[in-house]
Tab-separated table of C-alpha atoms in Angstrom:
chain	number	residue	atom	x	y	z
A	1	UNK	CA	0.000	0.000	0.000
A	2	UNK	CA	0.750	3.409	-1.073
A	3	UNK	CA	2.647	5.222	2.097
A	4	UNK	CA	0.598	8.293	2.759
A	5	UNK	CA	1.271	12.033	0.820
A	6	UNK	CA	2.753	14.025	3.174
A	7	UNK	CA	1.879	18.087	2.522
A	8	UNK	CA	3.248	21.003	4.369
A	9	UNK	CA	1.810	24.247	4.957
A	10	UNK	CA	4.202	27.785	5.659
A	11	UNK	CA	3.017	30.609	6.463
A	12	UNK	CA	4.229	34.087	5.586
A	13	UNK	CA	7.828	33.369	4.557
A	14	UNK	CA	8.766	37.139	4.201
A	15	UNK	CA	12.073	36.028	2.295
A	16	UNK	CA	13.233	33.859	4.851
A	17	UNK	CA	13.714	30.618	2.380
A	18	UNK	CA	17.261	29.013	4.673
A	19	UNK	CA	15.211	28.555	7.694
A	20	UNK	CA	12.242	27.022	6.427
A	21	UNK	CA	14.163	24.588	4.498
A	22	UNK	CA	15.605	23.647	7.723
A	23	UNK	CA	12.275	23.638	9.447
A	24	UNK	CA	11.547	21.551	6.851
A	25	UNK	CA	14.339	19.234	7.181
A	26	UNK	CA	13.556	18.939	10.862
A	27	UNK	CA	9.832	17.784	10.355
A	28	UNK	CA	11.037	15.206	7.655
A	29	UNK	CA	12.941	14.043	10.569
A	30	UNK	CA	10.560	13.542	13.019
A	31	UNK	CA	7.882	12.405	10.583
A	32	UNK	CA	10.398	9.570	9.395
A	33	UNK	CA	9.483	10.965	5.477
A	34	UNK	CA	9.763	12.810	2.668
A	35	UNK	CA	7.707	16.031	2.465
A	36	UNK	CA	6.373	15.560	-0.416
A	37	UNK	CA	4.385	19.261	-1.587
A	38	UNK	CA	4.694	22.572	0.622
A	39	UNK	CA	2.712	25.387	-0.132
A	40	UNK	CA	3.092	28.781	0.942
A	41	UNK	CA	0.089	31.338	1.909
A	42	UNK	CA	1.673	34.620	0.462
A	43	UNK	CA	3.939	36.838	1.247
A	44	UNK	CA	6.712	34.598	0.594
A	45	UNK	CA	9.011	37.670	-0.538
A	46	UNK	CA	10.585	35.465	-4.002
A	47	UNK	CA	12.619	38.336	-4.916
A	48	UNK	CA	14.976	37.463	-7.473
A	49	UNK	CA	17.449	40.125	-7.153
A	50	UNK	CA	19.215	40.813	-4.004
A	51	UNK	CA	19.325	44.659	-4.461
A	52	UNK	CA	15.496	45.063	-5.495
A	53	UNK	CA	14.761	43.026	-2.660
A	54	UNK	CA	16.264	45.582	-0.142
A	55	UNK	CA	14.467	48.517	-2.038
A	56	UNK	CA	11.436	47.297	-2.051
A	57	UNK	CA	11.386	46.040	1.385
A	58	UNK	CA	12.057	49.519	2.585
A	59	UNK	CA	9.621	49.495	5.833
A	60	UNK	CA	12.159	46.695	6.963
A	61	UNK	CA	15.420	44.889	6.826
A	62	UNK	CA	14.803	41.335	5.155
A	63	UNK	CA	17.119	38.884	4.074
A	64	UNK	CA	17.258	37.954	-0.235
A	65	UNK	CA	17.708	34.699	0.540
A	66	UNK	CA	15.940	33.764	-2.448
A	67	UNK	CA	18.144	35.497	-5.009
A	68	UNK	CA	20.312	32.500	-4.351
A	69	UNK	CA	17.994	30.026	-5.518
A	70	UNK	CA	16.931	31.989	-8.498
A	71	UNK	CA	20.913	32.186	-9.247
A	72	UNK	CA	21.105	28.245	-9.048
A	73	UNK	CA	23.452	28.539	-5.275
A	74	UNK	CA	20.900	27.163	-3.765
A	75	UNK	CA	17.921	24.500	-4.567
A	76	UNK	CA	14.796	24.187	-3.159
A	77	UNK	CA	14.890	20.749	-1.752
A	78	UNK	CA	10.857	20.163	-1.892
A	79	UNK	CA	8.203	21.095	-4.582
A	80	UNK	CA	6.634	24.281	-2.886
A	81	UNK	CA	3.712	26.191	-4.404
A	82	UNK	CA	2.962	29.766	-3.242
A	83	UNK	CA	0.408	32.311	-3.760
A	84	UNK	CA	0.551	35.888	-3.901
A	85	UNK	CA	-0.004	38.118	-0.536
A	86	UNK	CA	0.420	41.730	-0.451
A	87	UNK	CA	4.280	41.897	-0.553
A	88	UNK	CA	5.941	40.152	-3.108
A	89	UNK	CA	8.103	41.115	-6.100
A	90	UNK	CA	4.828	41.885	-7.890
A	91	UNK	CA	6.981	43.261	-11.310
A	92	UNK	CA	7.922	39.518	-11.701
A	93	UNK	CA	4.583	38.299	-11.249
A	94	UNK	CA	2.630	40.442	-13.304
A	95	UNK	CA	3.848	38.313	-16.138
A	96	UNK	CA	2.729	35.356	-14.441
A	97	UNK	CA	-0.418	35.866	-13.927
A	98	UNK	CA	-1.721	32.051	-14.414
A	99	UNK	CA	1.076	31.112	-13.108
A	100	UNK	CA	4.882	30.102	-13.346
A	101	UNK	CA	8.405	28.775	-12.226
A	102	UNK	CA	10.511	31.406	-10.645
A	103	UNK	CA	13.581	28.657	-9.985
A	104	UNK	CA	13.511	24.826	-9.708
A	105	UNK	CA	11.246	23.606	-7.456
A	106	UNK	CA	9.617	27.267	-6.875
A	107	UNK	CA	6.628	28.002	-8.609
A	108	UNK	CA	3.973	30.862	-8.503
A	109	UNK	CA	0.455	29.669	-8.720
A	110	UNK	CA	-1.264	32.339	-9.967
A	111	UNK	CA	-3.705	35.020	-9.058
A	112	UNK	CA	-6.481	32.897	-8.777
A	113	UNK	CA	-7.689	29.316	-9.962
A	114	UNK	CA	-7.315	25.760	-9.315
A	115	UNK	CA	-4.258	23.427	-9.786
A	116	UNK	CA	-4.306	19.460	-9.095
A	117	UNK	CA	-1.087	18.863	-7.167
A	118	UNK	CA	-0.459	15.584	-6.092
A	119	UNK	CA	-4.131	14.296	-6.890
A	120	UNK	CA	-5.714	17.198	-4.669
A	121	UNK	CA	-7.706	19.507	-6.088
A	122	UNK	CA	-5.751	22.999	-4.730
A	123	UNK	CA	-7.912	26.513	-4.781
A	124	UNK	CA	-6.226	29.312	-4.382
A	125	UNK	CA	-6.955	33.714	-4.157
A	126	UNK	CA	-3.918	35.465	-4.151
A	127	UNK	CA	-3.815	38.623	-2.603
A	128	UNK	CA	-5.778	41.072	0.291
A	129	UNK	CA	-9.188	42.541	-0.074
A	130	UNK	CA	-9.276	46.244	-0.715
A	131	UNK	CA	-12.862	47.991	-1.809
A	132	UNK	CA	-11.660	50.800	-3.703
A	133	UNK	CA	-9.478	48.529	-6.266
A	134	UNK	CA	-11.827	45.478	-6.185
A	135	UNK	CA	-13.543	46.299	-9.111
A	136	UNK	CA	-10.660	48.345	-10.855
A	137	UNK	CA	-8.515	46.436	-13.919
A	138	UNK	CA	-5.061	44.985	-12.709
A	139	UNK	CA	-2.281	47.940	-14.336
A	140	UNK	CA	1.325	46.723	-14.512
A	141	UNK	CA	3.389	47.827	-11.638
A	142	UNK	CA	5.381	50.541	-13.033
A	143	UNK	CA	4.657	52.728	-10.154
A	144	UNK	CA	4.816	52.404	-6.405
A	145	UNK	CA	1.168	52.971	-6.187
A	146	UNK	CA	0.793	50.159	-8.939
A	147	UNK	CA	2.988	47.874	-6.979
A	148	UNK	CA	0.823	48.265	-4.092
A	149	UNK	CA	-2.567	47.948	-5.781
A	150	UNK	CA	-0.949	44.283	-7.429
A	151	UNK	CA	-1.066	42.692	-3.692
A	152	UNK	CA	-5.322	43.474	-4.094
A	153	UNK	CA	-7.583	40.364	-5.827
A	154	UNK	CA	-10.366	41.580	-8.340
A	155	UNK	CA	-13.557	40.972	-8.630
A	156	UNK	CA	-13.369	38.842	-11.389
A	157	UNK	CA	-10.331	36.358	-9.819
A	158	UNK	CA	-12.817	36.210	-6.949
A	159	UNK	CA	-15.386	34.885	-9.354
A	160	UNK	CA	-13.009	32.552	-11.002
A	161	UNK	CA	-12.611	30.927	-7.731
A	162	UNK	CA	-16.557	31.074	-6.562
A	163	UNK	CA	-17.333	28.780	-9.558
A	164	UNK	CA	-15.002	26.220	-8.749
A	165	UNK	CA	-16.617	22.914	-6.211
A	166	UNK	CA	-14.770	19.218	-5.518
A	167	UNK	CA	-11.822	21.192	-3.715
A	168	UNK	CA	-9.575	19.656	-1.227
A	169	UNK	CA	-7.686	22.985	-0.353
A	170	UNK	CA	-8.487	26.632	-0.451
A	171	UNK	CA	-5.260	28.537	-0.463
A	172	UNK	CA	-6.005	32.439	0.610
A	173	UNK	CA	-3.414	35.508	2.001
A	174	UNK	CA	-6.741	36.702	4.295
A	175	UNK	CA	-8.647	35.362	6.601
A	176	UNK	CA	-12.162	34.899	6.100
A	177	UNK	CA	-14.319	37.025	8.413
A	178	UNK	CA	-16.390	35.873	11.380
A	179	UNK	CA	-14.149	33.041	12.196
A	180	UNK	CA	-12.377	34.775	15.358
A	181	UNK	CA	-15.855	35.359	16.606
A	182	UNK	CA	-16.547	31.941	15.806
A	183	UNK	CA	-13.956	30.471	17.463
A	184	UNK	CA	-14.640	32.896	20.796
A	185	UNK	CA	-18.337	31.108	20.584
A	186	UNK	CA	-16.170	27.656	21.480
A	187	UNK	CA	-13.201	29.075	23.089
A	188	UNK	CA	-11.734	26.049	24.936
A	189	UNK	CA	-11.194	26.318	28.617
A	190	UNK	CA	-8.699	27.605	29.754
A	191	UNK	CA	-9.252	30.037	27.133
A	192	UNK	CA	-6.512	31.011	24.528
A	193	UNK	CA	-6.006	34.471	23.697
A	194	UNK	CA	-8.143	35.552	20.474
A	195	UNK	CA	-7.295	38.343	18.053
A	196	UNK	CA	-9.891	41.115	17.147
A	197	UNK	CA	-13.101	40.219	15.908
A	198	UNK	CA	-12.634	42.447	12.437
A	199	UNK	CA	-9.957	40.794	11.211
A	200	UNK	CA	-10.473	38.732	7.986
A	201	UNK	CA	-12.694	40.239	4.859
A	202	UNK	CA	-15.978	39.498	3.714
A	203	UNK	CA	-15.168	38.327	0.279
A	204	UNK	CA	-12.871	35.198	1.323
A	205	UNK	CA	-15.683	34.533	3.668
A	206	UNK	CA	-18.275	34.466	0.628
A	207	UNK	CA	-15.987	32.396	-0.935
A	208	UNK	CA	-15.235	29.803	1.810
A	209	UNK	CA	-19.051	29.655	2.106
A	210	UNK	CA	-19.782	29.136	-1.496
A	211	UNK	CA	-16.760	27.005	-2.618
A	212	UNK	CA	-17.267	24.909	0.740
A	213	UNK	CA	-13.762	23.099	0.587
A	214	UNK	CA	-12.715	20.135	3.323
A	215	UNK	CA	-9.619	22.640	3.656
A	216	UNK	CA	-8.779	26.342	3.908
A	217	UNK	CA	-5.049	27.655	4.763
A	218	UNK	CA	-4.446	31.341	5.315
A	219	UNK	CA	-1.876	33.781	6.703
A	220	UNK	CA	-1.139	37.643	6.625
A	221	UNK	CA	-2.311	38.156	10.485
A	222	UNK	CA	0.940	36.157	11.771
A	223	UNK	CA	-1.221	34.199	14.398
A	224	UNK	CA	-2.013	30.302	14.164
A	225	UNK	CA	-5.818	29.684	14.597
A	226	UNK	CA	-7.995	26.795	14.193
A	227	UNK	CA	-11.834	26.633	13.495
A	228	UNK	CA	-14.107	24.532	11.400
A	229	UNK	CA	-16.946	26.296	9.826
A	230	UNK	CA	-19.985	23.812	9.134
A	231	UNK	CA	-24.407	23.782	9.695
A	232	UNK	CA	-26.855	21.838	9.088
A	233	UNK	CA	-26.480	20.396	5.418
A	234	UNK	CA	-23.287	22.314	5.077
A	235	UNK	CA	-20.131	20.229	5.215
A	236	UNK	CA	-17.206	20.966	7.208
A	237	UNK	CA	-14.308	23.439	6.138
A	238	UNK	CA	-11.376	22.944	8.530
A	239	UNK	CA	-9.175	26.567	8.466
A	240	UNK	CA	-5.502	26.616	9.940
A	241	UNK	CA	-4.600	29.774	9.797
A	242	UNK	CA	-0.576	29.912	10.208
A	243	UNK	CA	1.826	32.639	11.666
A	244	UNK	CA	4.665	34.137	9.756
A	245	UNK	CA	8.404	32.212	9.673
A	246	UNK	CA	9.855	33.467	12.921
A	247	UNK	CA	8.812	30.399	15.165
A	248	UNK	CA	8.342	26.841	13.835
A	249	UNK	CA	5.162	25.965	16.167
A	250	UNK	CA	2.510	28.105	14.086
A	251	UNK	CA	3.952	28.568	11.279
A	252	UNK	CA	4.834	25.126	10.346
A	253	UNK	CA	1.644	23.084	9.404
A	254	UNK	CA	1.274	19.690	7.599
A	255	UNK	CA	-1.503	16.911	6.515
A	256	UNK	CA	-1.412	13.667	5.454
A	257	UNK	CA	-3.158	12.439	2.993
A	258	UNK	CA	-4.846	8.810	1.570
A	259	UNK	CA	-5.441	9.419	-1.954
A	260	UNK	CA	-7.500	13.012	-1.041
A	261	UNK	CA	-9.117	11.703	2.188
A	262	UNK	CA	-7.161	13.700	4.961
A	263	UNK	CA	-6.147	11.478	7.666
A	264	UNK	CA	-3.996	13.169	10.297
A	265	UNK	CA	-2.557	16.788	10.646
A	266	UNK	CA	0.007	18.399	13.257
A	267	UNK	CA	1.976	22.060	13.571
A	268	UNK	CA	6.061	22.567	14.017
A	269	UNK	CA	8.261	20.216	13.578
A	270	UNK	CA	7.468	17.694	16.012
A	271	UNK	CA	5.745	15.559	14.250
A	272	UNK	CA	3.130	15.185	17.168
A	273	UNK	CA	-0.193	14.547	15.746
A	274	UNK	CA	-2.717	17.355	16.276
A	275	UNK	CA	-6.173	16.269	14.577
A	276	UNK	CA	-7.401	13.057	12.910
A	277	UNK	CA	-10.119	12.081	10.789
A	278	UNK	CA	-13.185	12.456	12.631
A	279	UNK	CA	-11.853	14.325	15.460
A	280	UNK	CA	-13.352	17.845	16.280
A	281	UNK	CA	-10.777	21.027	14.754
A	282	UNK	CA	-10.689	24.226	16.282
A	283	UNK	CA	-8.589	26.025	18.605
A	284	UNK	CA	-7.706	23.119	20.927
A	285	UNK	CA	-6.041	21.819	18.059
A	286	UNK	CA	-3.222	24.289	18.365
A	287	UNK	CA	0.005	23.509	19.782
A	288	UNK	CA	0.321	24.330	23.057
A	289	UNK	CA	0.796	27.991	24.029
A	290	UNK	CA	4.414	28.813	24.720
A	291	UNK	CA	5.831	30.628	27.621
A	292	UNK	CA	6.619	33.653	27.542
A	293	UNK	CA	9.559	34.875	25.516
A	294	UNK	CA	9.723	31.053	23.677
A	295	UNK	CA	10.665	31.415	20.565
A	296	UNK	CA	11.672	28.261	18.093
A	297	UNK	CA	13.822	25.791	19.127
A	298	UNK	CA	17.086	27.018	20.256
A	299	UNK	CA	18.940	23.545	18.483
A	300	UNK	CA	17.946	25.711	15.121
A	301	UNK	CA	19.131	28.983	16.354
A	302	UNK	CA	15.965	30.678	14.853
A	303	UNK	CA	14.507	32.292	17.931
A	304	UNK	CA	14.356	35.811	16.663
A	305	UNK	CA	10.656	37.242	15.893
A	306	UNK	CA	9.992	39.467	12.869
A	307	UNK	CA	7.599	42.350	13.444
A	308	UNK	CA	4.120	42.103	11.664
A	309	UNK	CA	4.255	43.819	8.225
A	310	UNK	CA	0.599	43.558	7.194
């Protein structure tokens, strides 16, 4: 029999491509497997030139990392798929709209559609929702104000993606609203410390609702979160939302799949399993909270956090 595919969620990279290659070495470990998809909820930074990268990423100091993968220094040990969040080297990806390889084993996904990866059927929305551009025509980033305006989805990518049913995972940059007050409806006891109730837009939720896949993986608000969002004659869509790369624990996720059946999922780089088939997901599903100061593992010498850059 088959062993089963083992997938791994990142959240926001933010150009940090050595340490989640060891994060990703270290779950391979503890798994006893090959990783064999990752994919990447935006804001993954795949900036292909060293010295654009540190213009662009003016508001704060981030490695290039990936420069040396797009020179061929580096390789990208594991297929990883990404979307598009609201910082990104949007000049490159305005010619890939539908999609493309930005260095061996790197590839964009696209603005919006579906790709079958591994047998799953894979949904994905790049970008954030902002009203006044929703309905405006994508320009070419030849401006700063047209670079910015790139990290928005349009109406008509959102539509794409409403149309689409059968899907095993909805990748998204932003959360979907109304699951934080969800989740504070069946906080567990002792209670775990919820963000603010706005956060997420309207149109992902419309989507989640109307699309209704088993999966849906999100970043952008650097926090891990858990809820499943289901009623009567509605089946359930299980929503890991993952932190940004500066501490394995929430921003490391991972499934594992039987043909597309999910059977068991976890966070970090334990290995430890967090939810399996059958078994209720929402925010006791996390990993346990850490203490204060924590950061990730000091064997990987990756403790330093990264301030939000939403």
């Amino acid at each position: 029999m088959p062993e089963p595919l083992l997938v791994a969620a990142v959240g926001d990279i933010h150009g940090r491509f050595h340490r989640v290659e060891t994060w990703l070495d270290a779950l391979e470990q503890a798994r006893g497997r090959r990783v064999d998809l990752v994919l990447a909820v935006g804001d993954v930074e795949a900036f292909r030139r060293a010295d654009d990268h540190r213009r662009k990423a003016a508001k704060r100091a981030m490695p290039a990392e990936f420069a040396e993968y797009a020179d061929g220094l580096r390789q990208v040990k594991r297929p990883l798929y990404f979307i598009g969040g609201n910082n990104e080297d949007f000049e490159a990806l305005h010619d890939l709209q539908l999609g493309g390889t930005l260095a061996p084993n790197v590839t964009y996904l696209g603005r919006a559609g579906v790709r079958e990866l591994c047998g799953l059927r894979v949904a994905y929305l790049s970008g954030i929702h902002a009203p006044r551009f929703v309905d405006q025509p994508l320009k070419p980033p030849s401006t700063p104000d047209m670079v910015k305006q790139a990290g928005y989805f349009r109406t008509p990518e959102v539509e794409q993606v409403a149309e689409l049913r059968d899907v095993d995972l909805m990748l998204v940059h932003e959360w979907p609203r109304g699951i934080v007050q969800r989740a504070r409806e069946e906080n567990p006891s002792p209670p775990r410390p919820l963000p603010s109730y706005w956060i997420g837009n309207p149109v992902t939720r419309r989507l989640v609702d109307t699309v209704l896949p088993k999966w849906m993986l999100c970043g952008h608000s650097h926090k891990g979160f858990a809820v499943t969002l289901e009623g009567p004659g509605r089946p359930a869509t299980r929503i890991a939302c993952l932190d940004q790369a500066a501490r394995a624990q929430e921003s490391i996720f991972w499934l594992e799949y039987e043909g597309r059946q999910a059977l068991r999922a976890g966070w970090g780089l334990s290995g430890a399993i967090s939810w399996t088939a059958g078994q209720r997901w929402d925010m006791n599903s996390l990993p346990p909270l850490a203490a204060e100061g924590e950061g990730a593992p000091a064997e990987f010498g990756l403790g330093e956090a990264m301030p939000a850059r939403n």
